[in-house]
Coordinates of C-alpha atoms in Angstrom, one line a residue:
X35 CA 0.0 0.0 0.0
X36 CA 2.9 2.2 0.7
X37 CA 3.9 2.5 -2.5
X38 CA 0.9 3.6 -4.5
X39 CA 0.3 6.9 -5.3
X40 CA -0.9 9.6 -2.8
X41 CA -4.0 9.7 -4.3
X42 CA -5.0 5.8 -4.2
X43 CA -3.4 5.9 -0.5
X44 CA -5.9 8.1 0.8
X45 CA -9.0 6.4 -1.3
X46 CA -7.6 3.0 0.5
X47 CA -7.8 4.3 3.5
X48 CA -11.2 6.1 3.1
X49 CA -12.3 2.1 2.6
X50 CA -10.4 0.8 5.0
X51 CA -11.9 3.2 7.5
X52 CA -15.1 1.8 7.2
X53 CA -14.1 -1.9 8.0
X54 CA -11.7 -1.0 10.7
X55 CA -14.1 1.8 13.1
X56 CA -16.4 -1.2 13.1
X57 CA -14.4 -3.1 15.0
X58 CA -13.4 0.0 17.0
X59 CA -16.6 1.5 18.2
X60 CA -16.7 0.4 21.1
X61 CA -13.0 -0.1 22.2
X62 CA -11.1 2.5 23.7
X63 CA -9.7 5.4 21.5
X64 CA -5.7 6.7 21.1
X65 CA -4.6 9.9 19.9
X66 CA -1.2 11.1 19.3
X67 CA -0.1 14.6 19.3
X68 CA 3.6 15.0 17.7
X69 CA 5.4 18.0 18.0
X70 CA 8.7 18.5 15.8
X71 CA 11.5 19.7 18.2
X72 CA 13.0 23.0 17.8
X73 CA 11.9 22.9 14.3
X74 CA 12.7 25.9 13.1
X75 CA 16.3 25.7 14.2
X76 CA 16.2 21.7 13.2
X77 CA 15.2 22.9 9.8
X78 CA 17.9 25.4 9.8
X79 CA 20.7 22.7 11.0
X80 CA 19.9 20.0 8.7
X81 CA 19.9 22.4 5.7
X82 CA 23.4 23.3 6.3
X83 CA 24.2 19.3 7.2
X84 CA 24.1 19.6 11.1
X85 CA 23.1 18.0 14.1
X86 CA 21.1 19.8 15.7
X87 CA 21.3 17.4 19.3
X88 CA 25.7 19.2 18.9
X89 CA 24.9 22.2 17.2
X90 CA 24.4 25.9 18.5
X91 CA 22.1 27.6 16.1
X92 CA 19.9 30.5 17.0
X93 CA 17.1 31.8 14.5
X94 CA 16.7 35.4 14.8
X95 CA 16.7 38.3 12.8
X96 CA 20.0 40.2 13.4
X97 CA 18.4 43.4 11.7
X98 CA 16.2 43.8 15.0
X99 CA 18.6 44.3 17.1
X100 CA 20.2 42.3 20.1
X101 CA 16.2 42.4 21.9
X102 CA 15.5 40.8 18.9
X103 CA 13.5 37.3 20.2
X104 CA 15.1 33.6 19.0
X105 CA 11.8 32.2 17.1
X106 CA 13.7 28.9 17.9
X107 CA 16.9 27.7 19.2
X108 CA 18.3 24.1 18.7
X109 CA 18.2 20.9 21.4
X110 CA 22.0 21.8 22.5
X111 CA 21.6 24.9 23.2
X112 CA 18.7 23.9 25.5
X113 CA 20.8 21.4 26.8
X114 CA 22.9 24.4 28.0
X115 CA 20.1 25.9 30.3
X116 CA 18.8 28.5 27.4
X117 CA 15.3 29.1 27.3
X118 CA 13.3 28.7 24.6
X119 CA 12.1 32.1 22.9
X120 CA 14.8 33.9 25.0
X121 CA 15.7 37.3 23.5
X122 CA 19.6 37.3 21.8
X123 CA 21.0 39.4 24.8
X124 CA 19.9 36.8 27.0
X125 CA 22.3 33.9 25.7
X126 CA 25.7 33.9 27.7
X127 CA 28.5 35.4 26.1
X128 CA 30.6 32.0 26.3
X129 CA 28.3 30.2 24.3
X130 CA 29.1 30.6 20.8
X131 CA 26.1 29.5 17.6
X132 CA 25.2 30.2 14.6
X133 CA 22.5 33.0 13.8
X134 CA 20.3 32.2 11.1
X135 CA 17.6 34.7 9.4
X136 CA 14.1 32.9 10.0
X137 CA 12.9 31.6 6.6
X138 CA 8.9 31.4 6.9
X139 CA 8.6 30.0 3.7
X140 CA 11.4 27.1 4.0
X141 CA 9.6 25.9 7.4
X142 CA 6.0 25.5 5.6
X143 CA 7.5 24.1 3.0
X144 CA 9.1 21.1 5.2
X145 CA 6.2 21.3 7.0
X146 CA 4.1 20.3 4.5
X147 CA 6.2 17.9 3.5
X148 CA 6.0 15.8 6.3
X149 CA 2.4 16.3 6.8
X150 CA 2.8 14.0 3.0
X151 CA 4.8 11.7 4.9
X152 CA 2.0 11.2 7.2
X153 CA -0.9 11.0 4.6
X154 CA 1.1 7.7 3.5
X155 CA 0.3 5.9 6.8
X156 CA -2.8 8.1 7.8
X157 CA -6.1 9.1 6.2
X158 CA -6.3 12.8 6.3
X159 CA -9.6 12.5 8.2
X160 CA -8.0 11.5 11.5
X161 CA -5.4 14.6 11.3
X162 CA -5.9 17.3 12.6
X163 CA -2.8 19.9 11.9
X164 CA -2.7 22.4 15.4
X165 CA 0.3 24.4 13.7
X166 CA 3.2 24.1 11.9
X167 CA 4.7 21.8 13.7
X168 CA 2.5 20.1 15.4
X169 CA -0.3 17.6 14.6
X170 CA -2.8 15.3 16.8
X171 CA -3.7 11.8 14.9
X172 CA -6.7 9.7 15.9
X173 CA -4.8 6.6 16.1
X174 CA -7.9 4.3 16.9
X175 CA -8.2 2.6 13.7
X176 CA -5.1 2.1 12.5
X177 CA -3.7 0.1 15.5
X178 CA -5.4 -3.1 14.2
X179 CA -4.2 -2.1 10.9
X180 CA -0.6 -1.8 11.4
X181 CA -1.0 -4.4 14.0
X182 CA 1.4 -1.9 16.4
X183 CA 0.5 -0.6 20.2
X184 CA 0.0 3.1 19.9
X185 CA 3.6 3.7 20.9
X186 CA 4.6 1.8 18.2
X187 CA 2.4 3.8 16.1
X188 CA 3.7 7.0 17.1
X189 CA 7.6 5.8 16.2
X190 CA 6.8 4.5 12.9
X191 CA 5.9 7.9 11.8
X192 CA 8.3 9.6 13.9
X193 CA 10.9 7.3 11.9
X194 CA 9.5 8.2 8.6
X195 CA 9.9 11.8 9.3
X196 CA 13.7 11.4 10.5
X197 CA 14.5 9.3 7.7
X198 CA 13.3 11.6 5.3
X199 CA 13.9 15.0 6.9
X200 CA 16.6 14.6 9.4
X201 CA 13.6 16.4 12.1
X202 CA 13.1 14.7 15.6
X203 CA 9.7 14.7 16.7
X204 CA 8.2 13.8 20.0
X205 CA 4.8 12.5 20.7
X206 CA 2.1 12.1 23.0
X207 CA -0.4 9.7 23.7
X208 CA -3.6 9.7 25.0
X209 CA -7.1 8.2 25.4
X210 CA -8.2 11.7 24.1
X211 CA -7.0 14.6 22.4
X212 CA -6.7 16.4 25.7
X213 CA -4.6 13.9 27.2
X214 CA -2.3 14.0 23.8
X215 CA -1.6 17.5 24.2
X216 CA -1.0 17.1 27.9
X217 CA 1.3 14.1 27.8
X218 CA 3.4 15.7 25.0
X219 CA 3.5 18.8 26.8
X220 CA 4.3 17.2 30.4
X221 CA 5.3 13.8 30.4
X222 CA 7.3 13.2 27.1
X223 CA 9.9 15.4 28.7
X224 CA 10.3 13.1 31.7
X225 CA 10.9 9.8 29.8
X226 CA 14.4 9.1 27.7
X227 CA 12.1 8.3 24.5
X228 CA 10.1 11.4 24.6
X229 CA 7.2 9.6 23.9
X230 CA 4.3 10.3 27.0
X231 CA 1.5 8.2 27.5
X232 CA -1.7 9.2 29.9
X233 CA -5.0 7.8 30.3
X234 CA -8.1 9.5 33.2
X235 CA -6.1 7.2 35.8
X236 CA -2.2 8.0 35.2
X237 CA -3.8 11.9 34.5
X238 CA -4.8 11.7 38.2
X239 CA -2.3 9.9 39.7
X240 CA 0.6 12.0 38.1
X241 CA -0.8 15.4 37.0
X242 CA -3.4 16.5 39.6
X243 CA -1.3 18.1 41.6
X244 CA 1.3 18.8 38.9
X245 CA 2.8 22.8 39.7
X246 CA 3.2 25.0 38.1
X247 CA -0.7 25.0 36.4
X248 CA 0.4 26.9 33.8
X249 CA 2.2 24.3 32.2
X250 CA -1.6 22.4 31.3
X251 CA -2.8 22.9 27.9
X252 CA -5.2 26.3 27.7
X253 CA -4.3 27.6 31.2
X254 CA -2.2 30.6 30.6
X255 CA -1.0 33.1 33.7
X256 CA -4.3 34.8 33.6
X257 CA -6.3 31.7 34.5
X258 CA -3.9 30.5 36.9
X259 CA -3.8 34.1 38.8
X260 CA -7.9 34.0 39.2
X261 CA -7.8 30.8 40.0
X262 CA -5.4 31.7 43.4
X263 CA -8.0 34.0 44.6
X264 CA -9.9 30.5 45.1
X265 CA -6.4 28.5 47.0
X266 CA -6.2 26.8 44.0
X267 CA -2.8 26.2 42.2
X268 CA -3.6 22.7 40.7
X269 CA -6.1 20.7 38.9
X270 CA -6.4 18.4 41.9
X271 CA -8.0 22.2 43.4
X272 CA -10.1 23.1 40.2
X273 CA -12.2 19.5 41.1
X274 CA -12.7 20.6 44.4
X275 CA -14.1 24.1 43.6
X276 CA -18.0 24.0 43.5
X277 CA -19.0 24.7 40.1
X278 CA -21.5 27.6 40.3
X279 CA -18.1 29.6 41.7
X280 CA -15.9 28.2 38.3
X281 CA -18.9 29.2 36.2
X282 CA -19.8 32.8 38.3
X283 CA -15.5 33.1 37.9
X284 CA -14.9 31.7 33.9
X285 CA -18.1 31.7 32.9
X286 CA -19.1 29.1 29.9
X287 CA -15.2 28.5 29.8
X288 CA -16.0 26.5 33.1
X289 CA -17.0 23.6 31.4
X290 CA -13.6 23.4 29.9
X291 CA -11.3 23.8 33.2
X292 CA -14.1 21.4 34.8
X293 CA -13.3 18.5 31.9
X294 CA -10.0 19.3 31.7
X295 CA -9.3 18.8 35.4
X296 CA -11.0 15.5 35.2
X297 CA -8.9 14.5 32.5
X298 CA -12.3 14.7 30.3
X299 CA -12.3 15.6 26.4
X300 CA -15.5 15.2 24.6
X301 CA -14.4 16.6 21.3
X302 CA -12.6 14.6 18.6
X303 CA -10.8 15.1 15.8
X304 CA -14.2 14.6 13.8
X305 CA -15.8 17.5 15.5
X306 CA -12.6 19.8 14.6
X307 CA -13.1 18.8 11.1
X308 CA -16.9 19.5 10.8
X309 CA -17.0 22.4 13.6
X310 CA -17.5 26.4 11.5
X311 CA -16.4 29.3 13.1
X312 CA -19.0 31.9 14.3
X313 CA -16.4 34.5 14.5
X314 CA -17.2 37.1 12.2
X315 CA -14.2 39.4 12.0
X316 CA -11.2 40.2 10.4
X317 CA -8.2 41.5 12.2
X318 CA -4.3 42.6 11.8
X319 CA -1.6 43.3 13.9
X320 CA 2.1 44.9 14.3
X321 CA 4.7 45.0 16.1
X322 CA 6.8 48.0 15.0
X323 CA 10.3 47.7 14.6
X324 CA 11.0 50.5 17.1
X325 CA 9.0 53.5 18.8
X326 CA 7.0 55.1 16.4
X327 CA 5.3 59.1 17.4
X328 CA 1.8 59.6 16.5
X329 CA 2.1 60.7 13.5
X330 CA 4.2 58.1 12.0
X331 CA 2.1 55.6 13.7
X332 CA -1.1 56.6 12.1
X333 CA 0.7 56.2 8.5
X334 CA 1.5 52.6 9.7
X335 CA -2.4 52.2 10.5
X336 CA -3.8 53.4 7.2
X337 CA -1.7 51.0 5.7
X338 CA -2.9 48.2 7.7
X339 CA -6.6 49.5 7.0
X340 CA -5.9 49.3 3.6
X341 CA -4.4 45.6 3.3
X342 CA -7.3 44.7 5.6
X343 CA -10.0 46.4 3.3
X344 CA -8.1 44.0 0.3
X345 CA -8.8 40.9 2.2
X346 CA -12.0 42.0 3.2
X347 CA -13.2 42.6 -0.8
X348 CA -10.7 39.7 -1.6
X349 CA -13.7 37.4 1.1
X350 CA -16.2 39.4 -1.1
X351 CA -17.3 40.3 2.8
X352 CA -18.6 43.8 4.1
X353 CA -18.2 44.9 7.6
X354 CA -20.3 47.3 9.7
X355 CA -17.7 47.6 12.9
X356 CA -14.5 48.6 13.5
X357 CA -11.9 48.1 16.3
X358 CA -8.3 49.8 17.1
X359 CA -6.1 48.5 19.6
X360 CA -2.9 51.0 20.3
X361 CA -0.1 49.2 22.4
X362 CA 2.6 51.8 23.9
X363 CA 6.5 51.4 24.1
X364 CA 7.7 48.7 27.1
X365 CA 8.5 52.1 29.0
X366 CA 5.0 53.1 29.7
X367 CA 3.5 50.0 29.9
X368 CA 0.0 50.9 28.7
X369 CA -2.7 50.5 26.2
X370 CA -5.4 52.4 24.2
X371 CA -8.0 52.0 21.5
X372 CA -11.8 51.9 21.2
X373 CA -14.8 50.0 18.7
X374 CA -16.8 51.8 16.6
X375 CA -20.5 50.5 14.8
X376 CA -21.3 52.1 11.2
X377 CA -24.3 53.0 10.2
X378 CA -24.2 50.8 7.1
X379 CA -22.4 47.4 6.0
X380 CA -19.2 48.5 3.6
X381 CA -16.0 47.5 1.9
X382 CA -14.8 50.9 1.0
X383 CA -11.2 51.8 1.4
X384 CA -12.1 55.4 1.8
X385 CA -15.2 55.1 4.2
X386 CA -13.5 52.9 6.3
X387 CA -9.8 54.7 6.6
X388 CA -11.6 57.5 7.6
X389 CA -13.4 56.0 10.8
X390 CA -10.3 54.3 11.5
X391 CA -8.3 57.7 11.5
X392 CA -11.3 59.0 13.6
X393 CA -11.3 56.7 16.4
X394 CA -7.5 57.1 15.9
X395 CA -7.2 60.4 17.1
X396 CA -10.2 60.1 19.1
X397 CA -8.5 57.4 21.3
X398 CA -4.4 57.5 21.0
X399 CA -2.2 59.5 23.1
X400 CA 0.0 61.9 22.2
X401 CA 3.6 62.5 22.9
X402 CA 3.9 58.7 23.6
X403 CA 5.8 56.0 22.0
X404 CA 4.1 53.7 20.2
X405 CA 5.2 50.0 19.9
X406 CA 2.0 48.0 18.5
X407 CA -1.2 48.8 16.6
X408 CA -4.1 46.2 16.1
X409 CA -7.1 46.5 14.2
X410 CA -10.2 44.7 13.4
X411 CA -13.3 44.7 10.9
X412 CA -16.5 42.9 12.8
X413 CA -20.2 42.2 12.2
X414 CA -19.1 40.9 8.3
X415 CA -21.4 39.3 5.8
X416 CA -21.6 37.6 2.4
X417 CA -21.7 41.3 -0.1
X418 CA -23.9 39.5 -2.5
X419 CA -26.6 38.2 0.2
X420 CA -26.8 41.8 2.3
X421 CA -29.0 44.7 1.5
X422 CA -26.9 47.6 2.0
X423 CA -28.4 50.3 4.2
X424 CA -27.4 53.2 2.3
X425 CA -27.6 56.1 4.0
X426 CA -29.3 59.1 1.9
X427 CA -25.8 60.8 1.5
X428 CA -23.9 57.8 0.0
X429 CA -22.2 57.6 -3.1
X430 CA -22.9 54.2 -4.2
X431 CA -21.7 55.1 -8.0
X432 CA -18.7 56.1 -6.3
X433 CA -18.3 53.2 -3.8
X434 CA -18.7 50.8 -6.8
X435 CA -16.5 52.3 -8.7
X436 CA -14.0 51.9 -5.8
X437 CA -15.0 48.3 -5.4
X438 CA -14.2 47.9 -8.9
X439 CA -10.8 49.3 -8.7
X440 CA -10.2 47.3 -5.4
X441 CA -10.9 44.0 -7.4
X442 CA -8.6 45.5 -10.3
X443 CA -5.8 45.9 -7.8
X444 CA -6.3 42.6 -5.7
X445 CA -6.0 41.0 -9.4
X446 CA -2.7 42.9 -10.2
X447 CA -1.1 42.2 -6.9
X448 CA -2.2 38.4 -7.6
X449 CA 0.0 38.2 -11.0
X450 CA 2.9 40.5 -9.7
X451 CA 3.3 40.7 -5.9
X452 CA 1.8 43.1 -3.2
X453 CA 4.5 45.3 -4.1
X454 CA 3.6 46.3 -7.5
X455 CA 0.6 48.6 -6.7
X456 CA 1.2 50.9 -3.8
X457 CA -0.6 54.0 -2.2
X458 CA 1.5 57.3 -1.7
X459 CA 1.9 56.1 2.4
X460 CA 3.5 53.5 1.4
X461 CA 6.7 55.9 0.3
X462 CA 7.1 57.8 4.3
X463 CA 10.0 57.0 5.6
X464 CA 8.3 55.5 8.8
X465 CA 5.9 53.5 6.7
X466 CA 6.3 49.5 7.0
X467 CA 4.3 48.1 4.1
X468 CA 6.6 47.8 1.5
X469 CA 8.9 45.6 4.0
X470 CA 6.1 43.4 5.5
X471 CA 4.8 43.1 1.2
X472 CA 7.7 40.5 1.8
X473 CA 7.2 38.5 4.9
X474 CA 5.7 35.4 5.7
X475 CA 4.5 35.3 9.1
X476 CA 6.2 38.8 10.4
X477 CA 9.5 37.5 9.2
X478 CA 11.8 37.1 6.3
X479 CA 10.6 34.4 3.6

C-alpha cells in the first residue's frame, strides 16, 4: 500500500476506514499529538548538514537588534540551560552559535512535506494539523491495521519523518486529544524516548497536583492568577471548587477547566473537522520595529486598514464595525484603543480609513511612543446576500467604482506581488508596508 500513489493511498484508506471503526466502536480510543522539536532551528541545522542534538544555532533576525527574540533555538543549546524564545542578549557570552535569518517560507514548506509523509500511513480525516509543527492523529483505527500498540504507532511515523527530513519529533499519547496534548507537553519530557502516555487514571495519579498550572494545555498566567483567589494552584483544586463559583468566575469557559481537570475531552478530531467558526471578523496586527510618534504611527495604521479592506473585498465580505487597539513602548506599559459601529455594511477603502483615523485620534495619546497597533473589521457578511443600508448621502456610484478598482488591484497584486501597486503612504519614511509586502508570518521568507 505504501507505495501507491498519494492519491489511491488516501481512497484505501477512506475504505479501510469503514471496515476498521467497526471493529473499534466500542474499544477505547488513542490519539497522538507529535510536535517536531526545535523545528525551526532543526530545519535550519539540517539544511546546512548539522546535528542539531551538537549544534548551537539560534534563529533570529540580526536586523532587529540584540532584543531581537530567537523564534527557535536548537536541542543543544537547551541542553545548556537556554530558554526557549529567550531574546539574543539573554544567551551567555561564552556560548558561541550560529544566527540564522528565520525563513517562513522554508519551514511551511518542510512542513508540509512531512504532513505527505503522514498521509502515506494516515487518512487525512483522522489529522488534525494544530500548527506548523505540530499535529494530533486519531490513532484508533489504524492500530489493528498496522498491527502496532500506539507507541509503536507513534515511532513509525516519527521514523519516517527522520528518515526523510533529518527532524526529531516527539509524541504524545492519549485516550483523548486532551490527554495528547498534555502528555506531549508534560510527560514526554520526563521519559528518555520522549514519547508520553496518559489515560483519566495515570492523568490523576501523576498530574493532579502537577505545579506549576500553567504548564496544562489552555491555562495561561491569567487563568492561573484567578484561579489563586480560590487557593487553587492545581487541577487536583479546580475538582474541588463548587462549580457555580468556576462558572460565576470563567463563565461558559468552566466547562472546559471542569473537563480538563477531570482529565475529560469530549471533542474529537471529527468535530474539529466539521466544527464552522462563528467568528465574524477580520483583524491585523504589528509590532513596530521601534517606537514610532503619532504621527508616524497613524501612517502605519492606514496601511494596515488598507491591506485589511483588500482581504476583506478579496472574502467578497462587508463589515459594519470597527476596532483599534494602540499598544505603547515597554516604558509606559500601557494601552489604548476603542470600537466603533457604522451606520451601514461597507468595503470601501475610503469610508473605512476615515473612521479608523477618527477613532485614531479620538482614542491615541500623544507625545507617547508607540510599539504595537491592532485593528479589526467585525459584524461581516456575504456582499452579495446583504441589502446595503445606504444612508441618503452615500455615493454608491462612487463606492462601486472603488469596489471595482479594489478587485482591479487585488488581481494585479495576484500576477505580480503586493508590491507592485502601492498608495503614496507607502513611500514615508516611517511606513512599514513595502517591508512586511515580503514577509511570511512577520518574518523574512
Amino acid at each position: 500500500m505504501l507505495g501507491v500513489t498519494l492519491w489511491c493511498g488516501i481512497i484505501s484508506f477512506a475504505f479501510l476506514r469503514g471496515i476498521i471503526y467497526t471493529d473499534f466502536e466500542m474499544a477505547e480510543r488513542f490519539y497522538l499529538c507529535i510536535d517536531l522539536k526545535s523545528f525551526f532551528a532543526s530545519v535550519e541545522a539540517v539544511d546546512r548538514g548539522l546535528d542539531p542534538f551538537t549544534t548551537n544555532l539560534v534563529v533570529a533576525d540580526p536586523t532587529r537588534g540584540s532584543g531581537s527574540v530567537c523564534l527557535a533555538i536548537t536541542p543543544a543549546m537547551k541542553e545548556l540551560g537556554i530558554r526557549n524564545r529567550c531574546r539574543v542578549f539573554e544567551i551567555p557570552k561564552n556560548v558561541k552559535y550560529i544566527t540564522a535569518v528565520p525563513r517562513m517560507k522554508k519551514y511551511m514548506e518542510v512542513s508540509a512535506q512531512i504532513y505527505s509523509i503522514y498521509l502515506r500511513y494516515i487518512s487525512a480525516e483522522d489529522i488534525h494539523v494544530y500548527s506548523i509543527d505540530e499535529c494530533f492523529i486519531d490513532a484508533t483505527p489504524y492500530l489493528k491495521l498496522y498491527k502496532k500498540t500506539p507507541k509503536e504507532l507513534a515511532i513509525m511515523l516519527m521514523d519516517a519523518v527522520l528518515a526523510e527530513t533529518g527532524i526529531c519529533a516527539t509524541a504524545g499519547i492519549g485516550t483523548n486529544l486532551f490527554l495528547a496534548k498534555v502528555a506531549l507537553d508534560i510527560t514526554a519530557k520526563k521519559v528518555p524516548d520522549h514519547i508520553g502516555y496518559l489515560d483519566q487514571d495515570l492523568f490523576r495519579k501523576h498530574l493532579w497536583h502537577h505545579k506549576p498550572l500553567t504548564d496544562v494545555w489552555n491555562i495561561g498566567n491569567g487563568i492561573a492568577k484567578r484561579l489563586e483567589k480560590y487557593g487553587v494552584h492545581d487541577l487536583h483544586g479546580i475538582t474541588e471548587m463548587p462549580e457555580e463559583v468556576l462558572y460565576k468566575e470563567f463563565g461558559t469557559n468552566a466547562e472546559y477547566l471542569i473537563d480538563h481537570a477531570h482529565g475529560v475531552e469530549p471533542c474529537t478530531i471529527a468535530d474539529i473537522h466539521k466544527y464552522q467558526s462563528k467568528s465574524h471578523s477580520l483583524s491585523n496586527s504589528q509590532i513596530l520595529f521601534e517606537d514610532y510618534g503619532y504621527d508616524d504611527a497613524l501612517i502605519v495604521m492606514q496601511e494596515m486598514v488598507d491591506n485589511l479592506v483588500l482581504e476583506l473585498v478579496e472574502k467578497n465580505l462587508v463589515a459594519n464595525e470597527l476596532s483599534l487597539g494602540i499598544g505603547y513602548s515597554k516604558d509606559v506599559h500601557r494601552s489604548t484603543g476603542g470600537s466603533r459601529k457604522l451606520p451601514a455594511h461597507t468595503s470601501s477603502y475610503k469610508s473605512l480609513v476615515r473612521e479608523f483615523i477618527r477613532l485614531y485620534q479620538e482614542t491615541t495619546v500623544k507625545g507617547v511612543p508607540i510599539r504595537k497597533l491592532s485593528i479589526g473589521l467585525g459584524n461581516l457578511m456575504d456582499a452579495d446576500t446583504v441589502h446595503l443600508q445606504l444612508d441618503l448621502f452615500a455615493d454608491t456610484a462612487a463606492e462601486e467604482r472603488e469596489n471595482k478598482l479594489q478587485h482591479a488591484l487585488l488581481d494585479i497584486k495576484g500576477k505580480f506581488g503586493k508590491n507592485s501597486v502601492l498608495r503614496g503612504i507607502n513611500f514615508y519614511e516611517k511606513s512599514t508596508g513595502k517591508k512586511r509586502n515580503t514577509l511570511v508570518g512577520g518574518h523574512n521568507g
